Coordinates of C-alpha atoms and ligand atoms in Angstrom, one line a residue:
X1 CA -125.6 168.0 -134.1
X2 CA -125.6 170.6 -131.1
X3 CA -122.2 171.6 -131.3
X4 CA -121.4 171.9 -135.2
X5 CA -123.5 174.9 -136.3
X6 CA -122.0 174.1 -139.6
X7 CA -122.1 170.8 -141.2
X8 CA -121.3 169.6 -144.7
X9 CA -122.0 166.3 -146.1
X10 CA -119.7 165.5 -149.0
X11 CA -121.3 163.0 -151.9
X12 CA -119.1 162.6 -154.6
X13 CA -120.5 161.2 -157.7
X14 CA -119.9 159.4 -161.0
X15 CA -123.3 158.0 -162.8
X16 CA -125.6 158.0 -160.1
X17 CA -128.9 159.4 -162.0
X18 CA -130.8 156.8 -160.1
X19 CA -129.5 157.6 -156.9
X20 CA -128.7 161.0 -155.9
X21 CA -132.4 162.6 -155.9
X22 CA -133.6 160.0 -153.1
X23 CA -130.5 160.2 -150.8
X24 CA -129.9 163.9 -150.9
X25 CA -133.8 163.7 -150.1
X26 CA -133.3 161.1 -147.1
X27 CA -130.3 163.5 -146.2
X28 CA -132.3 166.6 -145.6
X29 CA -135.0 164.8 -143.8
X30 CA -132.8 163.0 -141.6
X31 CA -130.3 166.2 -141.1
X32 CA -131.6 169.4 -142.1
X33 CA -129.4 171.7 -140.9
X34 CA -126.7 169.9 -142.8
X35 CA -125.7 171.4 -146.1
X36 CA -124.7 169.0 -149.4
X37 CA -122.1 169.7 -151.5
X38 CA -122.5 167.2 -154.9
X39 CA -118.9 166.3 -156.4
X40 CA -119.6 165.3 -159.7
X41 CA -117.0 163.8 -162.1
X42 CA -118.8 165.6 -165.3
X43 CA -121.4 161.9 -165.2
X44 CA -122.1 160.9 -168.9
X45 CA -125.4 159.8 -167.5
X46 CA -126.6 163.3 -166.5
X47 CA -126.2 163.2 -162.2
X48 CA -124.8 166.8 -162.9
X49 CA -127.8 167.9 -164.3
X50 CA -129.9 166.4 -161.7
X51 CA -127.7 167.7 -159.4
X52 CA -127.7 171.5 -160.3
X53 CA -131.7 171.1 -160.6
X54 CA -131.8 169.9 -156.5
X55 CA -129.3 173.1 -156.2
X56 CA -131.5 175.6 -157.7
X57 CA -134.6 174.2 -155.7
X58 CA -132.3 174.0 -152.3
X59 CA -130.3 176.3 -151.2
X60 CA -128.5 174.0 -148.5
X61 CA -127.6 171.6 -151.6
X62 CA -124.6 173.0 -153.7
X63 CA -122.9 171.0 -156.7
X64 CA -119.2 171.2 -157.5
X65 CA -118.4 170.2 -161.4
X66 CA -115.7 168.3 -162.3
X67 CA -114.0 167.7 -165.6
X68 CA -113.4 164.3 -165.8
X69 CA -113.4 161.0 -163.7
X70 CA -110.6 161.5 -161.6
X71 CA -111.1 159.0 -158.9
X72 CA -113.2 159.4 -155.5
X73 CA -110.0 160.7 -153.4
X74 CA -109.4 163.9 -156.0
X75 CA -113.0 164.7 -155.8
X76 CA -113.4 164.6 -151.7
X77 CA -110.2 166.7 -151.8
X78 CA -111.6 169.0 -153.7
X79 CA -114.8 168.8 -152.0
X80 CA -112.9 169.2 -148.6
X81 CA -111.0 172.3 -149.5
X82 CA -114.5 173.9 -150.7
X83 CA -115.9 173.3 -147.6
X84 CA -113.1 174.7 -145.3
X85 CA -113.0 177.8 -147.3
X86 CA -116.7 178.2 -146.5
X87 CA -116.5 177.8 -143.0
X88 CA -118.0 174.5 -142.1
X89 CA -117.1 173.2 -138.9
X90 CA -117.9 169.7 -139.9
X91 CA -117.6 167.9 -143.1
X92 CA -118.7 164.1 -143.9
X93 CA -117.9 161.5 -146.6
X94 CA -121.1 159.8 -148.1
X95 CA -121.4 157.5 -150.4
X96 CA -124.4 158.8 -153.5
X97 CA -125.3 155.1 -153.6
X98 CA -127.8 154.4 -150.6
X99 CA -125.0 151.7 -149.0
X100 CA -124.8 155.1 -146.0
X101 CA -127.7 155.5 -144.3
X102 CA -128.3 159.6 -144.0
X103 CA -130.5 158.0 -140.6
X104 CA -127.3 157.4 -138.8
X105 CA -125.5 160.2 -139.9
X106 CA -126.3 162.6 -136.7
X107 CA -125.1 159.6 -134.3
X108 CA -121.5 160.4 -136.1
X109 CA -121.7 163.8 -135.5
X110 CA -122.6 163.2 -131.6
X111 CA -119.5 161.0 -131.9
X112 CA -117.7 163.5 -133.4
X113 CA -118.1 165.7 -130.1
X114 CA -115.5 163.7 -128.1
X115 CA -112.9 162.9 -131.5
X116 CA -111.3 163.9 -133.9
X117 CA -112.5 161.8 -137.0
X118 CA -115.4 159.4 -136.6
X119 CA -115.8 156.4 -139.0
X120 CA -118.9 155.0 -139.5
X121 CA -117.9 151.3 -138.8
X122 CA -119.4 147.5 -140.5
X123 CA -117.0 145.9 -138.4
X124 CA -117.6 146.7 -134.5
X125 CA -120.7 144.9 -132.8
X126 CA -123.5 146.6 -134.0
X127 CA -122.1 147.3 -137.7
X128 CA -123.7 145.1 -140.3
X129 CA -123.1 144.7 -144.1
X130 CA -126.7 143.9 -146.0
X131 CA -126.5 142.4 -149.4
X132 CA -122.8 142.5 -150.2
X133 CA -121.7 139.1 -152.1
X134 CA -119.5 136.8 -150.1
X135 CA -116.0 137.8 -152.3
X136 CA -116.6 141.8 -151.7
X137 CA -117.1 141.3 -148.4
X138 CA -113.6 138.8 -148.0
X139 CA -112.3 141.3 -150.1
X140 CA -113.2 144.7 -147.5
X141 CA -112.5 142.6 -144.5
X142 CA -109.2 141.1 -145.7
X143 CA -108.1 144.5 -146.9
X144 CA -108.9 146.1 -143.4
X145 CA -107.0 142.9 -141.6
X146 CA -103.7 143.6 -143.9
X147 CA -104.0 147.2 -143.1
X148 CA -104.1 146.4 -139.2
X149 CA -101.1 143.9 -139.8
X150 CA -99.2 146.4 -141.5
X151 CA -99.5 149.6 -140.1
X152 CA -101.5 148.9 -136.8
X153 CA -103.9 151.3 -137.4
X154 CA -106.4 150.5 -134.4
X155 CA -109.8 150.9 -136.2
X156 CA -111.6 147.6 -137.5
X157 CA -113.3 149.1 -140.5
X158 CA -110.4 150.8 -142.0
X159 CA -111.7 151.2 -145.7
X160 CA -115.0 152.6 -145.1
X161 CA -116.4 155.2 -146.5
X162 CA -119.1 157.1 -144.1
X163 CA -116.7 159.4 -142.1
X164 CA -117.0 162.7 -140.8
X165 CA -113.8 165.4 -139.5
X166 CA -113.7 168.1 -137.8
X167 CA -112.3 171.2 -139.3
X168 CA -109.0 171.4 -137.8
X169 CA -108.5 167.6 -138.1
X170 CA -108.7 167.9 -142.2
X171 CA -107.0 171.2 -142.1
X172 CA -104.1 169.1 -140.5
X173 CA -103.9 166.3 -142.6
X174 CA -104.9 167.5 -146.0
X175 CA -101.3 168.8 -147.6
X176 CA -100.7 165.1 -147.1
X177 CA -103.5 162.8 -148.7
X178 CA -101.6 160.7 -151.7
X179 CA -104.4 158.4 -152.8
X180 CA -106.5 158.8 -155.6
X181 CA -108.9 155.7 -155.1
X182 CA -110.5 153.9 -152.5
X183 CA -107.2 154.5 -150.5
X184 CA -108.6 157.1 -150.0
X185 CA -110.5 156.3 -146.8
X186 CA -107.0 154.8 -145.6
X187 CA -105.0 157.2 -146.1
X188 CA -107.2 159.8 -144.3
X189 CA -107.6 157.1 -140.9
X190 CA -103.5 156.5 -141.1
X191 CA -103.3 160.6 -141.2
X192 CA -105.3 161.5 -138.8
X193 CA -103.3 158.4 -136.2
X194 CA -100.3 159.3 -136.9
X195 CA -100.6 162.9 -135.9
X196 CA -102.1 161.7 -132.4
X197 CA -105.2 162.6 -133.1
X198 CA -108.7 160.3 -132.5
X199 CA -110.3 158.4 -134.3
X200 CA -113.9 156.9 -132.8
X201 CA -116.1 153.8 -134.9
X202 CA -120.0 154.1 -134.9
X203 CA -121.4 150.9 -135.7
X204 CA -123.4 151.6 -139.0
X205 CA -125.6 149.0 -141.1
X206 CA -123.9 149.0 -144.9
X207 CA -126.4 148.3 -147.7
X208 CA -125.4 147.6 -151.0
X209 CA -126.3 149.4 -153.8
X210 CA -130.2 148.3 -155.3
X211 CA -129.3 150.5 -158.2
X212 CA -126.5 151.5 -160.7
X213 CA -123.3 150.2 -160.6
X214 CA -120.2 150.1 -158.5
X215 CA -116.9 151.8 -159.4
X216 CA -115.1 149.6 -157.7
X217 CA -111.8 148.2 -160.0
X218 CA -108.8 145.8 -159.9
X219 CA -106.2 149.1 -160.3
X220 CA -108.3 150.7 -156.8
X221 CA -107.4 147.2 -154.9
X222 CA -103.7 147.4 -156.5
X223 CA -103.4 150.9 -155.4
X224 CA -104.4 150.2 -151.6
X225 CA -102.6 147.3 -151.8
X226 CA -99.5 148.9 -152.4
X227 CA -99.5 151.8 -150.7
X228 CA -100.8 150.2 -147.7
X229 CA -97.9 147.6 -147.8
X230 CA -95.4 150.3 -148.3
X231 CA -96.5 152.1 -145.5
X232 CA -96.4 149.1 -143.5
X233 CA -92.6 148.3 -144.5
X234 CA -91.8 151.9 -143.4
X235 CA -93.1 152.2 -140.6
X236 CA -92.2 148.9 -139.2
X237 CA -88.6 149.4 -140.6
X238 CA -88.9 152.9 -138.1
X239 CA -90.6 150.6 -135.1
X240 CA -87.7 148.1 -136.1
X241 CA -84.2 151.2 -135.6
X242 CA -86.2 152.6 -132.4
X243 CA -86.2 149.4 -131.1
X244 CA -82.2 148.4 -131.6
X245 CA -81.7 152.1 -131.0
X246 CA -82.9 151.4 -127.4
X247 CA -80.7 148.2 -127.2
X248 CA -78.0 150.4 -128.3
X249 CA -78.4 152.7 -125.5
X250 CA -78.5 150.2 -122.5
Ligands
GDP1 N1 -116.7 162.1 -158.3 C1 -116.4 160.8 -158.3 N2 -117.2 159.9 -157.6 C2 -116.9 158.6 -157.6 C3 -115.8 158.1 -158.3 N3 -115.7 156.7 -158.1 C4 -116.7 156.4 -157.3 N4 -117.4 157.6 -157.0 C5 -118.6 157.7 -156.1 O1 -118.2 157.2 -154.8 C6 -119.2 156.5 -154.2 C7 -118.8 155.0 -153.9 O2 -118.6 154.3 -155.1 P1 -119.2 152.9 -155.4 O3 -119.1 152.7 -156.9 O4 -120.6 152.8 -154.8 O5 -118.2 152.0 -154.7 P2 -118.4 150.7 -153.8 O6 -119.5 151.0 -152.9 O7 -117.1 150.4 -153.2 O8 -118.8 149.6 -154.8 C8 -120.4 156.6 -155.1 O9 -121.2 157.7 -154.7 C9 -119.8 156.8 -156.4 O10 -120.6 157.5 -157.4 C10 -115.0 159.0 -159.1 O11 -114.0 158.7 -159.8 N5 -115.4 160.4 -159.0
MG2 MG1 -121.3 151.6 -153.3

């Protein structure tokens, strides 16, 4: 974490009462110069509460409170746009949920010293995925596989979660983020690519969640699905005229 003097770690939230005291504890062991910034979707289950009692205790942990459940994109949006108001010179995506180790975050943020976004990667040789059923996993790796097919994005673990930006890189790309759900993550890695910037993957070691439960849904896998496949028609349909363009010209 040399060069960041300012670093914020983004943990958006939606029923995590069991969770959020012991990683925002593992956090500020593992990182403590890092502030937290809780994004809470207004949790029925009372993760706000526990969140604004951390706050008052810490002054490096800050809560953001949301209305309603409004999907993890509009939250990290939000979260982002707090965060480069302040200042920060680095922000991060974590998951609330224990499946991101806070232990590997400050081997993203060296990383982060020679690119422009760094995702904390399951698929790269040294990335693991502990205690994920057999479908979720198909499911993650198949969706990273059709987002490589269809937009050639040249990162292995494209829907992760565990990233971390530079400033400037999500001052760049954030006027153009369209996804609400776990799209999210893919819309961010296809910004940042298409603008030329760089993109680096950190093995990491995923563990699912011991407690509470996901928000994952059929509509999030509908929504990547077809945005990612549009993007993938669009883009190949522009690889496609440049191509015949050049034919043209001979
Ligand atoms: N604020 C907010 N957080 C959310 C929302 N959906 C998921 N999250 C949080 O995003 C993180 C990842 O969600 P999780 O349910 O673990 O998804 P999974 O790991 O893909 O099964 C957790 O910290 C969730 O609490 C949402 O709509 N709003
Ligand atoms: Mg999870």
């Amino acid at each position: 974490m040399q060069q960041f003097e300012k670093v914020l770690v983004i943990i958006p939230t939606f029923n995590e009462k069991e969770n959020i005291e012991a990683i925002c504890e593992r956090l500020r062991r593992a990182a403590p110069r890092a502030d937290i910034l809780i994004a809470d979707d207004n949790s029925p289950d009372g993760t706000g509460r526990i969140a604004d009692r951390m706050a008052d205790a810490d002054p490096q942990i800050h809560v953001m409170h949301r209305t309603a459940k409004n999907g993890l994109g509009a939250a990290y949006l939000a979260g982002f746009r707090w965060g480069l108001e302040r200042g920060y010179d680095a922000l991060v995506e974590m998951d609330a949920d224990g499946s991101h180790q806070p232990e590997q975050l400050p081997g993203l943020l060296t990383a982060l010293e020679g690119a422009d976004m760094v995702k904390g990667s399951r698929y790269v040789p040294g990335g693991q995925v502990v205690n994920w059923p057999k479908t979720r996993e198909l499911l993650s790796r198949g969706g990273s596989l059709w987002t490589r097919l269809m937009i050639g994005l040249p990162v292995a673990d494209i829907t992760g979660g565990f990233n971390a930006f530079r400033a400037a890189t999500l001052k760049a790309i954030i006027g153009h983020i369209t996804s609400a759900g776990y799209n999210f993550q893919v819309d961010l890695t296809w910004q940042v690519v298409s603008r030329g910037m760089t993109v680096a993957e950190v093995p990491i070691t995923f563990v699912e969640r011991q407690l509470g439960q996901s928000k994952m849904s059929g509509a999030i896998v509908i929504e990547a699905l077809l945005k990612t496949t549009a993007w993938g028609l669009s883009h190949r349909f522009g690889q496609l005229t440049a191509w015949l363009r050049s034919l043209v010209k001979r």
